[in-house]
């Protein structure tokens, strides 16, 4: 099931070229409140079987509108946490040596690499079809396109073999990244460099876990102005999603609606005023973004 957020804060299910409203039925059943957030909708769908039954019924017999006529929003705008994996593909680690002079240290212990998880600001979140604003202070800003997991259940001290049971679904996260002036030779700058307004794009919707049996078996492709910029596969991650969930929950509690974005493959590219991006992750879908200079 594809759970979307659209138009005037409506929750829906995408089926083919139609969007079916599910929020009205959830409110009528007492499973969502007026003025809900998508975090609340995700929590209800993940933890109340009745809510998921209502969503399924609404997607078959409810009112719908054409997907082409809707404005898709970020599927969740207020996650409690957006955890971002750093340097999680060997090829990307290598390209960053040349790109900004990063140290390509050997990964001896995966937990040491996962300890480099950073938090992205929720104020930086935008949705499908929105515009990335390149700050005046920066001369080099890259796109990164990543598989992102949406947590469905409260999770603490979870084993790798149980990890995916705590996932509600998957979406695309664009981790927009400033490389200059604070990306070289300065520590602990990721939160700022990747936290500018418009630097976290989510969408186009959330595909529920049952539709993706293996998150480490998905292709990723990005077109920049119609030209292929990135072609990759999630099997190339150094640390997989199961390891991410095991590591994070060994340290802290993950809650419904928390996000884990799993790092970018190689193929990051400089963004320029007027660029058009289209990213596709297998079994999730495609998402487009535009780029403008800060005025």
Coordinates of C-alpha atoms in Angstrom, one line a residue:
X1 CA 0.0 0.0 0.0
X2 CA 1.2 3.5 -0.9
X3 CA 0.3 5.9 1.9
X4 CA 0.5 9.6 0.8
X5 CA 0.0 13.1 2.2
X6 CA -1.6 15.4 -0.2
X7 CA -3.4 18.7 -0.9
X8 CA -4.7 20.3 2.3
X9 CA -3.2 17.9 4.8
X10 CA -5.2 14.9 3.6
X11 CA -4.0 11.3 4.1
X12 CA -4.6 9.0 1.2
X13 CA -3.7 5.7 -0.5
X14 CA -2.4 5.7 -4.1
X15 CA -3.8 3.0 -6.3
X16 CA -2.7 3.3 -9.9
X17 CA -3.5 6.8 -11.1
X18 CA -5.9 7.6 -8.3
X19 CA -5.6 8.8 -4.7
X20 CA -8.2 7.6 -2.2
X21 CA -8.9 9.6 0.9
X22 CA -8.5 7.6 4.1
X23 CA -8.4 10.3 6.7
X24 CA -12.2 10.9 6.7
X25 CA -12.9 7.2 7.5
X26 CA -10.2 7.1 10.2
X27 CA -11.7 10.2 11.8
X28 CA -15.2 8.8 11.6
X29 CA -14.0 5.6 13.3
X30 CA -12.3 7.6 16.1
X31 CA -8.8 6.5 15.0
X32 CA -7.7 9.9 14.0
X33 CA -8.5 13.4 15.2
X34 CA -9.4 16.5 13.4
X35 CA -6.2 18.3 12.6
X36 CA -4.1 15.1 12.7
X37 CA -0.5 14.9 11.6
X38 CA 0.8 12.2 9.3
X39 CA 2.9 11.0 12.3
X40 CA -0.4 10.2 14.0
X41 CA -1.8 8.5 10.9
X42 CA 1.3 6.3 10.6
X43 CA 1.1 5.4 14.3
X44 CA -2.5 4.3 13.9
X45 CA -1.9 2.3 10.7
X46 CA 1.2 0.6 12.1
X47 CA -0.3 -0.3 15.5
X48 CA -4.1 -0.6 15.1
X49 CA -5.2 -3.4 12.7
X50 CA -8.6 -1.7 12.5
X51 CA -7.0 1.4 11.0
X52 CA -5.3 -0.6 8.3
X53 CA -8.5 -2.4 7.5
X54 CA -10.3 1.0 7.1
X55 CA -7.5 2.2 4.8
X56 CA -7.8 -0.9 2.7
X57 CA -11.5 -0.6 2.4
X58 CA -11.3 3.1 1.6
X59 CA -8.8 2.3 -1.2
X60 CA -11.3 0.0 -2.8
X61 CA -14.6 1.8 -2.5
X62 CA -13.9 5.3 -1.2
X63 CA -13.8 8.6 -3.0
X64 CA -10.8 9.3 -5.1
X65 CA -9.2 12.0 -7.2
X66 CA -6.7 11.7 -10.0
X67 CA -3.1 11.5 -8.9
X68 CA -2.2 14.0 -11.6
X69 CA -4.4 16.6 -10.1
X70 CA -3.1 16.4 -6.5
X71 CA -0.3 18.2 -4.8
X72 CA 1.7 15.5 -3.0
X73 CA 3.3 16.7 0.2
X74 CA 6.2 15.1 2.2
X75 CA 4.6 11.9 3.5
X76 CA 5.7 12.9 7.0
X77 CA 6.6 16.5 8.0
X78 CA 7.1 16.1 11.7
X79 CA 9.1 12.9 12.4
X80 CA 10.4 12.8 16.0
X81 CA 13.9 12.0 14.6
X82 CA 15.4 11.8 11.1
X83 CA 18.6 9.7 11.6
X84 CA 21.0 9.8 8.6
X85 CA 23.7 7.2 8.0
X86 CA 27.1 8.7 7.0
X87 CA 29.5 7.3 4.4
X88 CA 27.7 4.0 4.0
X89 CA 28.8 3.0 0.5
X90 CA 32.4 2.3 -0.3
X91 CA 32.2 3.9 -3.7
X92 CA 30.8 7.1 -2.2
X93 CA 33.6 7.2 0.4
X94 CA 36.1 6.9 -2.4
X95 CA 34.5 9.7 -4.5
X96 CA 34.5 12.0 -1.5
X97 CA 38.2 11.7 -1.2
X98 CA 38.6 13.4 -4.6
X99 CA 35.5 15.6 -4.2
X100 CA 36.4 17.4 -0.9
X101 CA 39.5 15.6 0.4
X102 CA 37.8 13.4 2.9
X103 CA 39.9 10.7 4.6
X104 CA 38.9 7.3 3.2
X105 CA 39.6 5.3 6.4
X106 CA 39.1 1.6 6.4
X107 CA 35.9 0.3 8.0
X108 CA 37.3 -2.0 10.7
X109 CA 34.2 -2.1 12.9
X110 CA 30.7 -1.4 11.6
X111 CA 29.5 0.0 14.9
X112 CA 32.2 2.6 14.7
X113 CA 30.9 3.7 11.3
X114 CA 27.3 3.7 12.5
X115 CA 28.3 5.9 15.5
X116 CA 28.6 8.6 12.8
X117 CA 24.8 8.7 12.4
X118 CA 23.7 12.4 12.4
X119 CA 20.3 14.1 12.8
X120 CA 18.7 16.1 10.0
X121 CA 16.5 19.1 11.0
X122 CA 12.8 18.6 10.5
X123 CA 12.5 22.2 9.4
X124 CA 14.5 21.3 6.3
X125 CA 11.8 18.9 5.0
X126 CA 10.2 19.5 1.6
X127 CA 8.1 17.2 -0.6
X128 CA 7.7 16.0 -4.2
X129 CA 7.9 18.8 -6.8
X130 CA 9.3 21.3 -4.3
X131 CA 12.4 23.4 -4.8
X132 CA 15.8 23.1 -3.2
X133 CA 17.2 26.5 -2.4
X134 CA 21.0 26.9 -2.8
X135 CA 22.3 29.2 0.0
X136 CA 24.4 32.2 -1.0
X137 CA 27.2 31.1 1.4
X138 CA 27.8 27.9 -0.6
X139 CA 29.7 27.2 -3.7
X140 CA 29.2 23.5 -3.7
X141 CA 26.0 21.8 -2.8
X142 CA 25.3 18.1 -3.8
X143 CA 22.3 15.9 -4.0
X144 CA 22.2 12.6 -2.3
X145 CA 19.4 10.1 -3.0
X146 CA 18.7 7.4 -0.4
X147 CA 16.5 4.6 0.8
X148 CA 14.7 5.8 3.9
X149 CA 12.8 3.5 6.4
X150 CA 9.8 4.7 8.4
X151 CA 9.6 3.2 11.9
X152 CA 6.2 1.8 12.8
X153 CA 6.6 0.5 16.4
X154 CA 8.5 1.6 19.5
X155 CA 11.8 -0.2 19.3
X156 CA 14.6 -0.7 21.9
X157 CA 17.3 -3.3 21.9
X158 CA 16.1 -5.0 18.7
X159 CA 18.1 -7.8 17.2
X160 CA 18.9 -7.8 13.5
X161 CA 16.7 -10.8 12.7
X162 CA 13.7 -8.9 14.2
X163 CA 14.6 -5.4 12.9
X164 CA 12.3 -5.2 9.9
X165 CA 9.3 -6.1 12.0
X166 CA 9.6 -2.5 13.4
X167 CA 9.5 -0.9 10.0
X168 CA 6.2 0.6 8.8
X169 CA 7.4 1.3 5.3
X170 CA 9.9 3.0 3.0
X171 CA 10.2 6.3 1.2
X172 CA 12.9 8.3 -0.7
X173 CA 15.0 10.8 1.2
X174 CA 17.1 13.4 -0.7
X175 CA 19.9 14.4 1.7
X176 CA 21.0 17.7 0.2
X177 CA 24.5 18.4 1.3
X178 CA 26.7 21.5 1.5
X179 CA 30.3 20.7 0.9
X180 CA 31.7 24.3 1.0
X181 CA 32.7 26.1 3.1
X182 CA 32.3 23.8 6.1
X183 CA 32.8 20.3 4.5
X184 CA 36.5 20.0 4.6
X185 CA 38.8 19.8 7.6
X186 CA 36.1 20.7 10.1
X187 CA 34.4 18.2 12.4
X188 CA 30.8 17.9 13.5
X189 CA 29.4 20.1 10.8
X190 CA 27.0 17.7 9.2
X191 CA 23.9 18.9 11.1
X192 CA 24.4 22.4 9.7
X193 CA 25.7 21.5 6.2
X194 CA 22.7 19.1 5.7
X195 CA 20.2 21.0 7.8
X196 CA 19.6 24.2 5.7
X197 CA 15.9 24.8 4.8
X198 CA 14.8 22.6 1.9
X199 CA 17.8 20.2 2.4
X200 CA 15.6 17.1 3.3
X201 CA 13.2 16.0 0.6
X202 CA 10.9 13.1 1.3
X203 CA 8.4 11.3 -0.9
X204 CA 6.7 10.6 -3.1
X205 CA 4.8 8.4 -0.5
X206 CA 5.4 5.6 2.0
X207 CA 5.3 2.1 0.6
X208 CA 4.3 -0.3 3.4
X209 CA 6.7 -3.0 4.4
X210 CA 4.7 -5.8 3.0
X211 CA 5.4 -4.6 -0.6
X212 CA 9.2 -4.7 -0.2
X213 CA 10.4 -8.0 1.1
X214 CA 14.1 -7.1 1.0
X215 CA 15.3 -3.5 1.5
X216 CA 18.9 -4.6 0.5
X217 CA 17.7 -5.6 -3.0
X218 CA 16.5 -2.3 -4.6
X219 CA 17.9 -0.3 -7.5
X220 CA 18.4 3.5 -7.2
X221 CA 18.6 5.9 -10.2
X222 CA 18.8 9.6 -10.5
X223 CA 18.5 11.8 -13.5
X224 CA 19.8 15.4 -13.4
X225 CA 18.4 17.5 -16.2
X226 CA 17.5 14.3 -18.0
X227 CA 21.0 12.8 -17.8
X228 CA 21.8 9.8 -15.7
X229 CA 23.8 11.0 -12.7
X230 CA 23.5 8.0 -10.3
X231 CA 22.9 4.3 -10.8
X232 CA 23.2 2.1 -7.7
X233 CA 21.9 -0.7 -5.6
X234 CA 21.1 -1.0 -1.9
X235 CA 23.0 -4.3 -1.7
X236 CA 26.2 -2.2 -1.8
X237 CA 25.6 -0.6 1.6
X238 CA 28.4 -1.2 4.1
X239 CA 25.8 -1.5 6.9
X240 CA 22.4 -2.6 6.0
X241 CA 19.1 -1.4 7.5
X242 CA 18.8 -4.4 9.9
X243 CA 22.2 -3.4 11.3
X244 CA 21.1 0.3 11.5
X245 CA 18.1 -0.6 13.5
X246 CA 20.0 -3.0 15.8
X247 CA 22.7 -0.3 16.4
X248 CA 20.4 2.6 17.0
X249 CA 18.1 0.7 19.3
X250 CA 21.1 -0.5 21.3
X251 CA 21.6 3.2 22.2
X252 CA 18.2 4.8 22.1
X253 CA 14.5 4.3 21.6
X254 CA 13.0 4.6 18.1
X255 CA 9.4 5.6 18.0
X256 CA 6.6 5.4 15.4
X257 CA 7.3 7.9 12.6
X258 CA 11.0 8.1 13.2
X259 CA 13.0 7.9 10.0
X260 CA 16.3 6.2 9.1
X261 CA 17.9 7.2 5.9
X262 CA 20.6 4.8 4.9
X263 CA 23.3 6.9 3.1
X264 CA 24.0 7.8 -0.5
X265 CA 25.6 5.7 -3.1
X266 CA 28.3 7.2 -5.4
X267 CA 27.2 9.5 -8.1
X268 CA 26.5 12.7 -6.1
X269 CA 26.6 15.8 -8.2
X270 CA 26.8 19.6 -7.8
X271 CA 23.5 21.4 -8.0
X272 CA 23.0 24.5 -10.0
X273 CA 20.2 27.1 -10.4
X274 CA 17.6 25.7 -12.7
X275 CA 18.4 22.0 -12.2
X276 CA 15.7 19.4 -12.4
X277 CA 16.1 16.1 -10.5
X278 CA 14.2 12.9 -10.8
X279 CA 15.0 10.0 -8.4
X280 CA 13.6 6.5 -8.6
X281 CA 13.9 3.7 -6.1
X282 CA 12.7 0.3 -7.2
X283 CA 9.3 -0.7 -5.7
X284 CA 8.9 2.8 -4.2
X285 CA 8.5 5.1 -7.1
X286 CA 9.9 8.4 -8.6
X287 CA 10.2 11.8 -7.1
X288 CA 11.1 15.1 -8.8
X289 CA 12.7 18.3 -7.4
X290 CA 13.7 21.7 -8.7
X291 CA 16.7 23.8 -7.8
X292 CA 17.0 27.6 -7.4
X293 CA 19.6 30.0 -6.0
X294 CA 18.7 31.8 -2.8
X295 CA 17.5 35.3 -3.6

